[in-house]
Amino acid sequence: MKLYSVTTGSGPNLVLLHGWGMNAAVWSPVVESLARHYRITLIEMPGHGESEYDPNQPDLDGWVNACLSVAPERAVWIGWSLGGQLAQRAAVLDPDRIEKLVLVTSSPKFVVGDDWPHAMALATLKLFAKALSRDHHQTLERFLSLQVQGDDAARETLRLLRQDIALRPEADPLALEHGLDLLLTVDLREGLTAIQCPMLWLFGERDTLVPADLCDEIERILPASEILILQGCAHAPFLSHPQQCLRALNHFLGSNNA
């Protein structure tokens, strides 16, 4: 399947991957600043925005390989939420392609499980899956509201999310269904220790989807990783607190750029 990607700026390569139900426009608050110093490749996940969808490749590796096919030969990958899982898996499947990883409010496993308390309740995501089959527009709207819940700038962030989604074509309903299934089933914990590149994990202090307490588990599994909890933020910190995110990114990427 052919994915939509667009490149802007010049400098070291950065790949930006959005989350479930979203599209490349969600990065708009930070792209202009990053593009002053980096070559940005925005990729829309399978079936999202203008990217094609192949229902015969519903698994995570199919999605990851599709992203790798349009990504630079070597880059820092920045993945938000489900996009972060794609980035984690890419670093396992093709480690020479990934220079560094930045995981923004992401997790190796999005649902609660054995020895994994800091995640979403399985019942919550199953309700989303059931609702999605009835009305994907209403389900996406509810998901947007959950992403901003508790954020210092909740109302403005929700407005930006709605605005950015509307700028691009609607996601394929089957891609939404399969993407939600990935959120329900994917568990990347075992492969995390195989990732050798430097990693930065950014958590939102008030995130209700990926609780900030997950940082304790990440520190236990990956003691060499950098971890930062962004104060006052929920699930979309680059929208609600872009300057805070840019400072963290520039520090991790070894840049003094504002």
Tab-separated table of N, CA, C and O in Angstrom, residues 6-8 11-17 30-31 34-35 37-43 71-72 74-78 99-100 102 246 249-250 253:
chain	number	residue	atom	x	y	z
A	6	VAL	N	5.235	13.709	3.153
A	6	VAL	CA	5.674	15.008	2.642
A	6	VAL	C	6.896	15.432	3.449
A	6	VAL	O	6.998	15.150	4.641
A	7	THR	N	7.832	16.092	2.765
A	7	THR	CA	9.089	16.487	3.395
A	7	THR	C	9.224	18.000	3.370
A	7	THR	O	8.884	18.646	2.374
A	8	THR	N	9.722	18.546	4.474
A	8	THR	CA	9.947	19.988	4.565
A	8	THR	C	11.172	20.257	5.417
A	8	THR	O	11.539	19.448	6.271
A	11	GLY	N	18.360	19.609	6.999
A	11	GLY	CA	19.179	19.238	8.153
A	11	GLY	C	19.055	17.756	8.423
A	11	GLY	O	18.654	16.986	7.547
A	12	PRO	N	19.367	17.318	9.642
A	12	PRO	CA	19.215	15.909	10.000
A	12	PRO	C	17.770	15.453	9.839
A	12	PRO	O	16.839	16.226	10.028
A	13	ASN	N	17.582	14.188	9.466
A	13	ASN	CA	16.248	13.668	9.179
A	13	ASN	C	15.445	13.368	10.443
A	13	ASN	O	15.929	12.694	11.348
A	14	LEU	N	14.200	13.847	10.461
A	14	LEU	CA	13.219	13.488	11.489
A	14	LEU	C	11.987	12.927	10.790
A	14	LEU	O	11.512	13.492	9.809
A	15	VAL	N	11.469	11.822	11.302
A	15	VAL	CA	10.203	11.256	10.828
A	15	VAL	C	9.148	11.499	11.905
A	15	VAL	O	9.383	11.218	13.081
A	16	LEU	N	7.982	12.012	11.520
A	16	LEU	CA	6.889	12.259	12.454
A	16	LEU	C	5.713	11.347	12.122
A	16	LEU	O	5.212	11.358	10.991
A	17	LEU	N	5.266	10.557	13.115
A	17	LEU	CA	4.151	9.629	12.951
A	17	LEU	C	3.035	9.990	13.928
A	17	LEU	O	3.248	10.002	15.140
A	30	VAL	N	4.326	22.347	15.707
A	30	VAL	CA	5.780	22.209	15.924
A	30	VAL	C	6.571	22.066	14.633
A	30	VAL	O	7.796	22.205	14.649
A	31	VAL	N	5.909	21.795	13.512
A	31	VAL	CA	6.643	21.515	12.272
A	31	VAL	C	7.478	22.714	11.813
A	31	VAL	O	8.650	22.567	11.448
A	34	LEU	N	10.609	23.069	13.920
A	34	LEU	CA	11.546	21.964	13.692
A	34	LEU	C	12.188	22.049	12.313
A	34	LEU	O	13.374	21.727	12.143
A	35	ALA	N	11.413	22.497	11.320
A	35	ALA	CA	11.905	22.527	9.941
A	35	ALA	C	12.998	23.575	9.727
A	35	ALA	O	13.685	23.544	8.700
A	37	HIS	N	15.634	23.586	11.399
A	37	HIS	CA	16.902	22.936	11.730
A	37	HIS	C	16.971	21.471	11.314
A	37	HIS	O	18.025	20.851	11.392
A	38	TYR	N	15.827	20.911	10.890
A	38	TYR	CA	15.779	19.492	10.538
A	38	TYR	C	14.998	19.292	9.236
A	38	TYR	O	14.173	20.117	8.851
A	39	ARG	N	15.279	18.165	8.586
A	39	ARG	CA	14.504	17.755	7.415
A	39	ARG	C	13.382	16.847	7.908
A	39	ARG	O	13.623	15.728	8.350
A	40	ILE	N	12.160	17.350	7.864
A	40	ILE	CA	11.007	16.670	8.448
A	40	ILE	C	10.286	15.841	7.384
A	40	ILE	O	9.939	16.351	6.324
A	41	THR	N	10.053	14.569	7.683
A	41	THR	CA	9.205	13.735	6.842
A	41	THR	C	7.954	13.374	7.637
A	41	THR	O	8.029	12.680	8.647
A	42	LEU	N	6.814	13.896	7.183
A	42	LEU	CA	5.528	13.598	7.801
A	42	LEU	C	4.910	12.407	7.067
A	42	LEU	O	4.763	12.444	5.838
A	43	ILE	N	4.578	11.365	7.797
A	43	ILE	CA	3.987	10.171	7.201
A	43	ILE	C	2.586	9.971	7.773
A	43	ILE	O	2.388	10.054	8.986
A	71	ALA	N	10.065	6.266	4.393
A	71	ALA	CA	10.905	7.013	5.327
A	71	ALA	C	12.324	7.164	4.781
A	71	ALA	O	12.754	6.372	3.938
A	72	PRO	N	13.061	8.178	5.251
A	72	PRO	CA	14.472	8.302	4.865
A	72	PRO	C	15.262	7.062	5.287
A	72	PRO	O	14.833	6.316	6.174
A	74	ARG	N	17.885	6.800	7.001
A	74	ARG	CA	18.226	6.853	8.422
A	74	ARG	C	17.675	8.149	8.995
A	74	ARG	O	17.819	9.216	8.401
A	75	ALA	N	17.025	8.048	10.149
A	75	ALA	CA	16.369	9.225	10.723
A	75	ALA	C	16.077	9.009	12.196
A	75	ALA	O	16.083	7.878	12.698
A	76	VAL	N	15.811	10.104	12.881
A	76	VAL	CA	15.191	10.060	14.207
A	76	VAL	C	13.689	9.915	13.980
A	76	VAL	O	13.106	10.663	13.185
A	77	TRP	N	13.080	8.948	14.636
A	77	TRP	CA	11.628	8.752	14.508
A	77	TRP	C	10.932	9.274	15.750
A	77	TRP	O	11.290	8.917	16.880
A	78	ILE	N	9.932	10.130	15.535
A	78	ILE	CA	9.114	10.677	16.614
A	78	ILE	C	7.691	10.163	16.416
A	78	ILE	O	7.052	10.473	15.412
A	99	GLU	N	17.905	6.232	14.030
A	99	GLU	CA	19.029	6.831	14.764
A	99	GLU	C	18.683	7.044	16.238
A	99	GLU	O	19.462	6.737	17.134
A	100	LYS	N	17.505	7.586	16.475
A	100	LYS	CA	16.997	7.803	17.834
A	100	LYS	C	15.484	7.649	17.781
A	100	LYS	O	14.877	7.764	16.714
A	102	VAL	N	11.842	9.015	19.713
A	102	VAL	CA	11.116	9.861	20.659
A	102	VAL	C	9.686	9.332	20.695
A	102	VAL	O	8.991	9.311	19.672
A	246	LEU	N	9.092	21.237	22.322
A	246	LEU	CA	10.247	21.608	21.506
A	246	LEU	C	11.515	21.698	22.337
A	246	LEU	O	12.593	21.275	21.898
A	249	LEU	N	12.618	18.126	22.945
A	249	LEU	CA	13.156	17.538	21.717
A	249	LEU	C	14.539	18.082	21.403
A	249	LEU	O	15.468	17.319	21.099
A	250	ASN	N	14.698	19.388	21.464
A	250	ASN	CA	15.982	19.987	21.131
A	250	ASN	C	17.081	19.550	22.095
A	250	ASN	O	18.227	19.331	21.693
A	253	LEU	N	17.897	15.927	21.110
A	253	LEU	CA	18.543	15.823	19.792
A	253	LEU	C	19.888	16.534	19.756
A	253	LEU	O	20.545	16.559	18.714
